[in-house]
CSV table of C-alpha atoms and ligand atoms in Angstrom, one decimal:
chain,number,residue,atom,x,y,z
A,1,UNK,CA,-24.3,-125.1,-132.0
A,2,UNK,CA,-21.8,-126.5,-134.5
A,3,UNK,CA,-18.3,-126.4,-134.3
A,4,UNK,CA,-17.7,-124.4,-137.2
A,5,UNK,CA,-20.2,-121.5,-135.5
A,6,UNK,CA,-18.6,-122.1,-132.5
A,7,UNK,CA,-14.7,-121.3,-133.9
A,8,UNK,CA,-16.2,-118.1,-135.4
A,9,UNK,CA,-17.6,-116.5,-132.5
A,10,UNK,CA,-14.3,-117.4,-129.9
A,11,UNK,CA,-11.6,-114.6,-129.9
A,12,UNK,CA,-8.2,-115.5,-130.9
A,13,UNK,CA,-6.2,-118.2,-128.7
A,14,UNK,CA,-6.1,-117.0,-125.2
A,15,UNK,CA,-8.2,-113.3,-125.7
A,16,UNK,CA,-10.3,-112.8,-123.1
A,17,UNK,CA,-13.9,-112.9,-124.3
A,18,UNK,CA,-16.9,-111.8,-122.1
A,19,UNK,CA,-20.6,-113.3,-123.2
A,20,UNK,CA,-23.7,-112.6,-122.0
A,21,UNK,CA,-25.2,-115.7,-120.0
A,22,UNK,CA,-28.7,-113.6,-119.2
A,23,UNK,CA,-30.6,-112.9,-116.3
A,24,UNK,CA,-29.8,-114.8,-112.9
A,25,UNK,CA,-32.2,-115.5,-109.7
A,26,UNK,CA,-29.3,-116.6,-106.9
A,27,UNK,CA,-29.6,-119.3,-104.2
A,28,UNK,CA,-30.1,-116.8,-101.8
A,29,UNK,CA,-32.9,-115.1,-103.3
A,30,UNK,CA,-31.3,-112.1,-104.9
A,31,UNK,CA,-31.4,-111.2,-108.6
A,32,UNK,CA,-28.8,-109.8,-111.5
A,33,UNK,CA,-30.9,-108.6,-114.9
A,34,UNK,CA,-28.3,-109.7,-116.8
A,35,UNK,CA,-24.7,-111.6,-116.1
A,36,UNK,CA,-22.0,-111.0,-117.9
A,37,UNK,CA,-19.0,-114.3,-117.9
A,38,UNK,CA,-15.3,-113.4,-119.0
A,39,UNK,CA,-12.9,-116.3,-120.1
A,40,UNK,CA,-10.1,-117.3,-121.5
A,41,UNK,CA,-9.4,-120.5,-123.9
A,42,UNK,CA,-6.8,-122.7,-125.5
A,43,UNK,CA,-6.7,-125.1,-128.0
A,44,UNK,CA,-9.4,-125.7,-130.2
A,45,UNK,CA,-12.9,-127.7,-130.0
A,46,UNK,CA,-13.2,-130.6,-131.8
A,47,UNK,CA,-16.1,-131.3,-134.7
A,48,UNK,CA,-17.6,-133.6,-131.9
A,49,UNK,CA,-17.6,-131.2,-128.9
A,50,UNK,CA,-15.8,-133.8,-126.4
A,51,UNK,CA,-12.5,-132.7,-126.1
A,52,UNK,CA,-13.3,-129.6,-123.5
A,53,UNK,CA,-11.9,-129.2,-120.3
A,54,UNK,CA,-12.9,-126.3,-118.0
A,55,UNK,CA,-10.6,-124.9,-115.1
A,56,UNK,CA,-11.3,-123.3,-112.4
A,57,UNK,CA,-10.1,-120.7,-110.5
A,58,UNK,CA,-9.2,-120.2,-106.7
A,59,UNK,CA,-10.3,-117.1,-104.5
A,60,UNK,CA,-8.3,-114.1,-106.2
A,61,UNK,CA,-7.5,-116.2,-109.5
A,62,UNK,CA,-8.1,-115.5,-112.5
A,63,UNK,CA,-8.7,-116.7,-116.2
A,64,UNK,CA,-5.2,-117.1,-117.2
A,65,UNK,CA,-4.3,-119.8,-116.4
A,66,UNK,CA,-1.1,-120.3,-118.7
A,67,UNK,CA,0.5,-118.0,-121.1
A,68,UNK,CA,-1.5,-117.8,-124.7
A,69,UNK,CA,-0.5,-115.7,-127.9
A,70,UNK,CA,-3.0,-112.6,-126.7
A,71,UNK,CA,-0.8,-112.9,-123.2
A,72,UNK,CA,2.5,-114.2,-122.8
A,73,UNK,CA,2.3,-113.5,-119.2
A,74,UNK,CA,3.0,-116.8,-117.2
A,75,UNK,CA,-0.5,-117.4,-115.8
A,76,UNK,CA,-0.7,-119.5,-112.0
A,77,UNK,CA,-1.0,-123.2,-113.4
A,78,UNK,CA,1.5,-122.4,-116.4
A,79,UNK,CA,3.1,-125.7,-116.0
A,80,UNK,CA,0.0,-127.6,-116.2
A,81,UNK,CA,-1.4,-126.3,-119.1
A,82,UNK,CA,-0.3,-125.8,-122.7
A,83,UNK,CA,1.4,-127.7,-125.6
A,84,UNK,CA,3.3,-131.5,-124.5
A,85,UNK,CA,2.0,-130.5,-120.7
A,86,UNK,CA,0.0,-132.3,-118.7
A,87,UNK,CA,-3.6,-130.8,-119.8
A,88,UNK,CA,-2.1,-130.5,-123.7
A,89,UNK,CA,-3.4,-127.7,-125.7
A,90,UNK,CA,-2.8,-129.4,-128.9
A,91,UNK,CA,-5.4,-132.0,-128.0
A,92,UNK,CA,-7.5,-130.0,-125.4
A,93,UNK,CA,-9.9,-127.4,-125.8
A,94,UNK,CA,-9.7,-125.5,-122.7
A,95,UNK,CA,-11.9,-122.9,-121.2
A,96,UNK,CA,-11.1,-120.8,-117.7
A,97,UNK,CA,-14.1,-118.5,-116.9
A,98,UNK,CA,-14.2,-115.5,-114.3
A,99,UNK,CA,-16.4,-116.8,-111.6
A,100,UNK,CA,-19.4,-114.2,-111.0
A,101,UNK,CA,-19.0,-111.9,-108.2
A,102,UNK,CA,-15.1,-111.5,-109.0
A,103,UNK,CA,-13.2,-108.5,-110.5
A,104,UNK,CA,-11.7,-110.0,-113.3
A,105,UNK,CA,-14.2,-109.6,-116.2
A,106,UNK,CA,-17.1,-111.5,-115.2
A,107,UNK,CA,-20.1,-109.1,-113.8
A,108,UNK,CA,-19.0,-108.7,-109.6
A,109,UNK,CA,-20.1,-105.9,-107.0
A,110,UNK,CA,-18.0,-103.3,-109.3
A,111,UNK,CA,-20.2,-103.5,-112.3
A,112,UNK,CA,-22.8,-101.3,-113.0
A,113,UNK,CA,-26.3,-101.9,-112.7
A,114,UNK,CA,-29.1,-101.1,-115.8
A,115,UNK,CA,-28.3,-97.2,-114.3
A,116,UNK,CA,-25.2,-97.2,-114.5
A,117,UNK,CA,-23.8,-97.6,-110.7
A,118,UNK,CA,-22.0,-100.0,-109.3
A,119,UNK,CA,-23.9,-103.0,-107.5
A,120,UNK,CA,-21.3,-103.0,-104.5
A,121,UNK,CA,-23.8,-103.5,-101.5
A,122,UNK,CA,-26.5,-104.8,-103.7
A,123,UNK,CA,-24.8,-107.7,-105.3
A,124,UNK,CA,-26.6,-110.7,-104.4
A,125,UNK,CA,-25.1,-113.1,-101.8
A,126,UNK,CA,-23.7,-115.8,-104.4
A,127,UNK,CA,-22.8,-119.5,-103.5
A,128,UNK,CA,-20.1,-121.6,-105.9
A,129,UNK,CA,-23.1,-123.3,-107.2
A,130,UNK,CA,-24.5,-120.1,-108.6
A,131,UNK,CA,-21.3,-119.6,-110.2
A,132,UNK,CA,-21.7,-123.2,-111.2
A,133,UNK,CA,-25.1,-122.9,-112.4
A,134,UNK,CA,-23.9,-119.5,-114.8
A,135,UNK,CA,-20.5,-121.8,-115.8
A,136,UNK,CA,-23.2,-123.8,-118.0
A,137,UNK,CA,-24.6,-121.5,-119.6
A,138,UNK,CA,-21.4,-120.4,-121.2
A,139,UNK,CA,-21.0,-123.9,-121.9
A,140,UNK,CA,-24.0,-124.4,-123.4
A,141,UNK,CA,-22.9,-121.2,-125.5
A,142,UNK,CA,-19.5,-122.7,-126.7
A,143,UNK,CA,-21.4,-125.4,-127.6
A,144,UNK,CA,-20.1,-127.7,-125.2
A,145,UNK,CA,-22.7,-130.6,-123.7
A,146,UNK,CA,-20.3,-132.3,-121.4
A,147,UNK,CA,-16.9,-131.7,-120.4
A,148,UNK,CA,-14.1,-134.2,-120.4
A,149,UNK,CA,-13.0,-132.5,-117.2
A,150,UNK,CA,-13.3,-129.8,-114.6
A,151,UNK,CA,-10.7,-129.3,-112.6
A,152,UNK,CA,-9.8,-126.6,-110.1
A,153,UNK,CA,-8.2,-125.5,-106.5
A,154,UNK,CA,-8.9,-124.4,-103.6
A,155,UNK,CA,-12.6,-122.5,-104.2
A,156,UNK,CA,-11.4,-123.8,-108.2
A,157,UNK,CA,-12.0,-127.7,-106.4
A,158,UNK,CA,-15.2,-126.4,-104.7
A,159,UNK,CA,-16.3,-125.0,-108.2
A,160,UNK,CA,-15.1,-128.0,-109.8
A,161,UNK,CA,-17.3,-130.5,-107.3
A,162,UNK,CA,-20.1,-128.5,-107.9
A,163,UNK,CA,-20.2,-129.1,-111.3
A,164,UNK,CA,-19.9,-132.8,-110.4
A,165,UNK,CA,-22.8,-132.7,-108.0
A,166,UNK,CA,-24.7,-130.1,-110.0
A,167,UNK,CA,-24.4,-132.1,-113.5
A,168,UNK,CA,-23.7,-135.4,-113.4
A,169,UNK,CA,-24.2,-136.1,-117.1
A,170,UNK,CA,-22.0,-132.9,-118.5
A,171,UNK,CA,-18.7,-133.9,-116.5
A,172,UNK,CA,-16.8,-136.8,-117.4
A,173,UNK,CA,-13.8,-136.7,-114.7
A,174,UNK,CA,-13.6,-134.1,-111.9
A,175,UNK,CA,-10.3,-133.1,-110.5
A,176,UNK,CA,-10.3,-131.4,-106.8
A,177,UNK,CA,-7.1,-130.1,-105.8
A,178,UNK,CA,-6.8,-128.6,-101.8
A,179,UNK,CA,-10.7,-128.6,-101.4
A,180,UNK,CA,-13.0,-130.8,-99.1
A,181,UNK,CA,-16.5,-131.4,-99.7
A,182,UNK,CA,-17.9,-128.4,-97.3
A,183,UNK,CA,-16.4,-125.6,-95.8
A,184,UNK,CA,-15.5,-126.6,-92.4
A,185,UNK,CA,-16.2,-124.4,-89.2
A,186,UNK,CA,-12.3,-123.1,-89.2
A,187,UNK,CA,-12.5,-121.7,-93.0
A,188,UNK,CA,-15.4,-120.4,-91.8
A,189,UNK,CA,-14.2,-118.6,-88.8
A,190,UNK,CA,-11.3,-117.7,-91.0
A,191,UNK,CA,-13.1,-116.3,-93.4
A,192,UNK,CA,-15.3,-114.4,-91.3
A,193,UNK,CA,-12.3,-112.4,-89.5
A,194,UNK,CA,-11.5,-111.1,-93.1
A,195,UNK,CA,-14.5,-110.2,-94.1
A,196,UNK,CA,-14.7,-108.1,-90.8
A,197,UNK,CA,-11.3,-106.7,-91.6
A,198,UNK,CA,-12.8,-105.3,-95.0
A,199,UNK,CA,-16.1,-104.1,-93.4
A,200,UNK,CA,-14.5,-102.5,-90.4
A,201,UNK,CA,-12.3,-100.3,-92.6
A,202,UNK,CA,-13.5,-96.8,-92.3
A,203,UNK,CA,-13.8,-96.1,-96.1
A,204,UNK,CA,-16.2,-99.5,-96.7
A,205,UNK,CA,-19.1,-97.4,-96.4
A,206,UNK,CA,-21.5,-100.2,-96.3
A,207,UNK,CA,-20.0,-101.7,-99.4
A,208,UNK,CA,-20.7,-98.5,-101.6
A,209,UNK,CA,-17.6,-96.9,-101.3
A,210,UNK,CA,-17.2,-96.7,-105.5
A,211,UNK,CA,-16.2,-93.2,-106.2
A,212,UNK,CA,-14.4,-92.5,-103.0
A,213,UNK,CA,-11.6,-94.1,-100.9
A,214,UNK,CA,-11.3,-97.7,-101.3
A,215,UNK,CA,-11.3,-99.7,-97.9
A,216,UNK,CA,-7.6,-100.7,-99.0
A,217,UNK,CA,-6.3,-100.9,-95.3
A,218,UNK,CA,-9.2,-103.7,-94.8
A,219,UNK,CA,-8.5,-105.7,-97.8
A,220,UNK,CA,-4.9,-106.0,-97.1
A,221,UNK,CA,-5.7,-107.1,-93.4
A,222,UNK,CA,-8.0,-109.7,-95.0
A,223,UNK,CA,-4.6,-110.7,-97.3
A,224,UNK,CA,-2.6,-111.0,-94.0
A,225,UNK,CA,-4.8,-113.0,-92.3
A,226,UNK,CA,-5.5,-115.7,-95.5
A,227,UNK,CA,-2.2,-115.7,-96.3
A,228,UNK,CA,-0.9,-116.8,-93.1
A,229,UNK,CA,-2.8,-119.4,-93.3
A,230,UNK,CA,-1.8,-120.4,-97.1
A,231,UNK,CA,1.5,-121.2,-96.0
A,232,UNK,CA,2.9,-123.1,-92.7
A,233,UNK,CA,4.6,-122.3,-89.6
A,234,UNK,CA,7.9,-124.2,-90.6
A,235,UNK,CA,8.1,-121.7,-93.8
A,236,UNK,CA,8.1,-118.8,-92.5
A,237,UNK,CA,10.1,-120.0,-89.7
A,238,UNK,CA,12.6,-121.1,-91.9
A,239,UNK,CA,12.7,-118.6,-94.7
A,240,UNK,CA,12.1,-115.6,-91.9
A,241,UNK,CA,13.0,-116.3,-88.6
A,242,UNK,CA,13.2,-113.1,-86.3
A,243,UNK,CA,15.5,-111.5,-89.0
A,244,UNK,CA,14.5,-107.8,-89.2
A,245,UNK,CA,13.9,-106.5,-92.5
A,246,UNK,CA,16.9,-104.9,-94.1
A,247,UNK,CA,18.1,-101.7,-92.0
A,248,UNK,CA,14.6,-101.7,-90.4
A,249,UNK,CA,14.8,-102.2,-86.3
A,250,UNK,CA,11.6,-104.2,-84.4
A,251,UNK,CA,12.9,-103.0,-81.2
A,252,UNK,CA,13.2,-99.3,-82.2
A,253,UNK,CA,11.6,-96.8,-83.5
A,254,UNK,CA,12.3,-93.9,-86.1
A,255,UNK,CA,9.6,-91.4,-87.3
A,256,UNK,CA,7.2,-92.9,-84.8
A,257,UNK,CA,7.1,-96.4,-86.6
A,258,UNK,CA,8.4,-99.6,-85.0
A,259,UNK,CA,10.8,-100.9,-88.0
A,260,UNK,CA,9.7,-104.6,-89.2
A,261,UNK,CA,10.8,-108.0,-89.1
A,262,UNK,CA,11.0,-109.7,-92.4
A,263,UNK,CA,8.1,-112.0,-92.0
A,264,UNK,CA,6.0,-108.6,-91.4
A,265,UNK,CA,7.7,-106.8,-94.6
A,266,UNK,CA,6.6,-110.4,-96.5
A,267,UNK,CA,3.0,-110.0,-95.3
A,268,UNK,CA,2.7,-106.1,-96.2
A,269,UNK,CA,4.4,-107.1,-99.8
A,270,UNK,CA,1.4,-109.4,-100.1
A,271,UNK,CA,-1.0,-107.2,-98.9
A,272,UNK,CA,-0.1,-104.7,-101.0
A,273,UNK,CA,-0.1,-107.2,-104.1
A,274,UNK,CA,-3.6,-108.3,-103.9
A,275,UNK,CA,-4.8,-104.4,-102.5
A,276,UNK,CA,-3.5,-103.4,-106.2
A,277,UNK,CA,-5.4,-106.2,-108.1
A,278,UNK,CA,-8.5,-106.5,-105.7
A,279,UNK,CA,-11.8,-105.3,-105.3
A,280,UNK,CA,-12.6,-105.4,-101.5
A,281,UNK,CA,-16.6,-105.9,-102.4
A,282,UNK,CA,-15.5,-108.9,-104.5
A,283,UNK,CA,-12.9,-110.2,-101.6
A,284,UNK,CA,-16.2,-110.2,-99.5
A,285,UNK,CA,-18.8,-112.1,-102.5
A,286,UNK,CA,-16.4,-114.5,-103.0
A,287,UNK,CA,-15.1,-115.4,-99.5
A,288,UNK,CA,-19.0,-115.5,-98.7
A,289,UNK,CA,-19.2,-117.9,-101.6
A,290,UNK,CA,-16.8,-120.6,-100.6
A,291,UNK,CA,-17.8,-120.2,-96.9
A,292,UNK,CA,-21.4,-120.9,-98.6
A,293,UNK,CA,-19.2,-124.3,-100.2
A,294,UNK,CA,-22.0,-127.5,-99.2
A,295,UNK,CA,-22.1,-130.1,-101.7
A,296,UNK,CA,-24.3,-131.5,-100.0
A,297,UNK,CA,-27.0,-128.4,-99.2
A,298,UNK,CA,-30.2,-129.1,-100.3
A,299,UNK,CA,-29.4,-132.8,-101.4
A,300,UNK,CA,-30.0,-134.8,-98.2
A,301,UNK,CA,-26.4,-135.0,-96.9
A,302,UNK,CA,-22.9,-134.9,-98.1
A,303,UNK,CA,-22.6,-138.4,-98.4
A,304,UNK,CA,-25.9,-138.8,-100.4
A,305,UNK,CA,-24.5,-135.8,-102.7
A,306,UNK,CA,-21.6,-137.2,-103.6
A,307,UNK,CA,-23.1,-141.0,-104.1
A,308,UNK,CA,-24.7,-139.7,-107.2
A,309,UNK,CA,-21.5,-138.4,-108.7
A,310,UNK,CA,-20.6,-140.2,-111.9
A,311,UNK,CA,-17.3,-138.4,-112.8
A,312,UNK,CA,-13.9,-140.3,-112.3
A,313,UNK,CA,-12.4,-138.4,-109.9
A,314,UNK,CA,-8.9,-137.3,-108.9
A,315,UNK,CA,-8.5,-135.9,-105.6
A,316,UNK,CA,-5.2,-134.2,-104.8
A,317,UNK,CA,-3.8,-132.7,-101.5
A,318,UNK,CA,-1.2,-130.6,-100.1
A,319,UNK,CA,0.1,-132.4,-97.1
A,320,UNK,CA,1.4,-129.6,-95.1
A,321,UNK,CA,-1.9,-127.8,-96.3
A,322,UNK,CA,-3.4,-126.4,-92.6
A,323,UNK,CA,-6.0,-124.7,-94.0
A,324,UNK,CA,-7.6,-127.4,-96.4
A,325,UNK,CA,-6.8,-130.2,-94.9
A,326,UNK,CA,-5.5,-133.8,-96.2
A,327,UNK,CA,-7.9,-135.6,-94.2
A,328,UNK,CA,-10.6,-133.6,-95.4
A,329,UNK,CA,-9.2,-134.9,-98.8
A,330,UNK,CA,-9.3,-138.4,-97.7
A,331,UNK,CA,-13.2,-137.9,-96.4
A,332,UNK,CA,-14.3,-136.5,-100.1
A,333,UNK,CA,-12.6,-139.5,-101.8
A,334,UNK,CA,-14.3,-142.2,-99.3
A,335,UNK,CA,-17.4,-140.5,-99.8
A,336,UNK,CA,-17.3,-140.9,-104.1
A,337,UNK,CA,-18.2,-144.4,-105.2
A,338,UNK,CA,-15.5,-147.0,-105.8
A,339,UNK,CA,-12.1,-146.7,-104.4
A,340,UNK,CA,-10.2,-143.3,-104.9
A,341,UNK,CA,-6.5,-142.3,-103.8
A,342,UNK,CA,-5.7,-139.4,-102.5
A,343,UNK,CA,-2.7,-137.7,-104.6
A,344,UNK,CA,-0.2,-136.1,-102.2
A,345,UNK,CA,1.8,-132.7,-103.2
A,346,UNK,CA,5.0,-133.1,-101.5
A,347,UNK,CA,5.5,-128.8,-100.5
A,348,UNK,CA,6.7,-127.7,-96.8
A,349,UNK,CA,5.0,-124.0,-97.8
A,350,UNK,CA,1.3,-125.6,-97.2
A,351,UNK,CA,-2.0,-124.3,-99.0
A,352,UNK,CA,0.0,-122.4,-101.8
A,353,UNK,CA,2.0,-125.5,-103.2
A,354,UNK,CA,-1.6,-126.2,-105.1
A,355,UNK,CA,0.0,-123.1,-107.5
A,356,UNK,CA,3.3,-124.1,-106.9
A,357,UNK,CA,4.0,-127.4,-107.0
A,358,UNK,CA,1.1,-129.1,-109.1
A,359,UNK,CA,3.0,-130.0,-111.8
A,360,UNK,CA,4.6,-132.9,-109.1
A,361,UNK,CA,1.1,-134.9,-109.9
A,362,UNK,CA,1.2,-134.7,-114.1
A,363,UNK,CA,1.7,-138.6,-114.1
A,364,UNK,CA,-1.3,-139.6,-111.8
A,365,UNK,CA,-3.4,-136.5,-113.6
A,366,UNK,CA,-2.6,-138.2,-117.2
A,367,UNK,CA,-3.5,-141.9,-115.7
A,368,UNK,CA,-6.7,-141.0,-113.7
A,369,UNK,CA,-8.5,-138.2,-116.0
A,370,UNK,CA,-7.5,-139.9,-119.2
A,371,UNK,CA,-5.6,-136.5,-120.4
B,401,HSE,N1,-3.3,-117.8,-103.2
B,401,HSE,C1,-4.6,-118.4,-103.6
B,401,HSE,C2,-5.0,-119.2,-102.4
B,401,HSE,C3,-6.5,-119.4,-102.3
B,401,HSE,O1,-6.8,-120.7,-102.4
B,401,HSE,C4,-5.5,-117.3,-104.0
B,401,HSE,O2,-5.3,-116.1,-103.6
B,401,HSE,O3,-6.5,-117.5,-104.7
């Protein structure tokens, strides 16, 4: 595909745009007909096709990652991408797709099958190298053959490793922010109590609950219980204390509730944040996917996986991260050939300072991934 076919068939800067990538037989076993991706884009691709970067997405992210023309609405890396930043859409061609099993455009549990209903308890169990697997297809139909670099976050870094693994010869640099090279037993567990939380609600109906109630109590639960750990002990205990939450009272009671302290009033804020945005099948998928995250499934070992990656990679961590660990930063970047640091984001709030605070890295990111 030439460029000039290429800039004809991509919407305006920033529009989200949803292609057909075809029909797709999972890791698992199970099978979608027909896949739809959605994604966004900045910049423009060059004549040659090299100047493409794709960014991925964490666990409830999206594709915008920064504010475009379509939609000025700050995206959650807006200080990483766009004109004179660090990834600069004057030069860069960027491209953010929906990972599959999401709610944000690309086909998930919510979309309907060839009759019409919604997959919900059908969808097939999908792994980040599923997603990975669909992410080149839309490459292959913006024309692009290798990418200068993936980077991503969080499930964004385990994406964004896969691709590494996955295709070696279609990534030039690989940036893996907050991520380790497998899900370790604690993610798991962690991830495991939320999904419980979702199925245990009483409107989850075995995942077809489309049409009726939504299991909102259970997704929120699962919100509280992630975003504890996305944040650290010395936050909240410093931000929160024991203060009670306005007029509220934790030691009384009025109208047969027990008022709130403020760290509980935070939590139910963000519960209520992603329950408005969220679909609970697609919480599930996706927390299934990145406790699925293995680079080294299926390719001896870990450490045999990643000896065959040939992207430069830049491995970043947040040190008061509890959930993704530094060390398990440090393990990834012994475990890549030659000699990698391991960039540090100075944040006391933990996970979340990989959306907060990455902009703290732009030098190193420039250096390292030749941006
Ligand atoms: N706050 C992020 C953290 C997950 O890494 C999200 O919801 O996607």
């Amino acid at each position: 595909m030439t460029a000039q076919v290429l800039t004809s068939t991509l919407r305006p800067d920033g529009a989200l745009a949803v292609v057909d990538v075809g029909a797709h037989t999972f890791d698992a076993g199970g099978e979608l007909p027909d896949v739809q991706l959605a994604y966004e884009t900045w910049g423009t691709l060059n004549a040659a096709g090299d100047n493409a970067i794709l960014v991925a997405h964490a666990l409830t992210g999206d594709t915008h990652v920064a504010a475009t023309e379509a939609d000025p609405a700050p995206g959650w890396w807006e200080g990483l991408l766009g004109p004179g930043r660090p990834i600069d859409t004057e030069k860069w061609f960027v491209v953010a797709p929906a990972m599959v099993g999401g709610c944000y455009g690309s086909t998930g549990p919510a979309s309907p099958d060839p009759e019409g209903r919604p997959w919900g308890s059908r969808f097939p169990f999908t792994t980040v190298r599923d997603a990975v697997r669909l992410e080149a297809r839309l490459a292959d139909q913006l024309g692009i053959r290798r990418f200068h670099t993936v980077i991503g976050g969080s499930m964004g870094g385990a994406r964004a490793l896969e691709w590494a693994a996955t295709f070696p010869g279609r990534v030039g640099s690989v940036a893996v922010f907050a991520c380790g090279a497998a899900a370790t037993a604690e993610q798991i567990a962690f991830g495991q109590a939320q999904i419980k939380a979702i199925e245990n609600d009483p409107h989850f109906a075995g995942g077809d609950y489309y049409g009726g109630p939504v299991p909102e109590e259970g997704l929120g639960l699962a919100r509280r219980i992630a975003h504890i750990t996305y944040r650290t002990e010395h936050e909240l205990e410093v931000r929160f204390g024991r203060q009670p939450q306005g007029e509220e009272d934790p030691f009384g009671w009025s109208a047969r509730r027990r008022g709130r302290y403020q760290v509980e009033s935070y939590l139910d804020h963000q519960a209520r944040k992603l329950v408005d945005r969220f679909d609970p099948n697609a919480y599930i998928v996706l927390t299934e996917a990145l406790m699925s995250h293995d680079v080294g499934r299926g390719r001896g070992s870990v450490a045999e996986a990643l000896s065959r990656v040939t992207a430069t990679p830049f491995i970043a961590a947040v040190e008061s991260d509890r959930l993704y660990l530094p060390e398990q930063s440090h393990e990834l970047a012994a475990l890549l050939p030659g000699e990698h640091e391991v960039h540090m984001i100075s944040s006391p709030i933990g996970h979340d300072g990989f959306l907060t605070s990455p902009e703290q890295l732009a030098d190193q990111m420039r250096e390292t991934l030749g941006l």
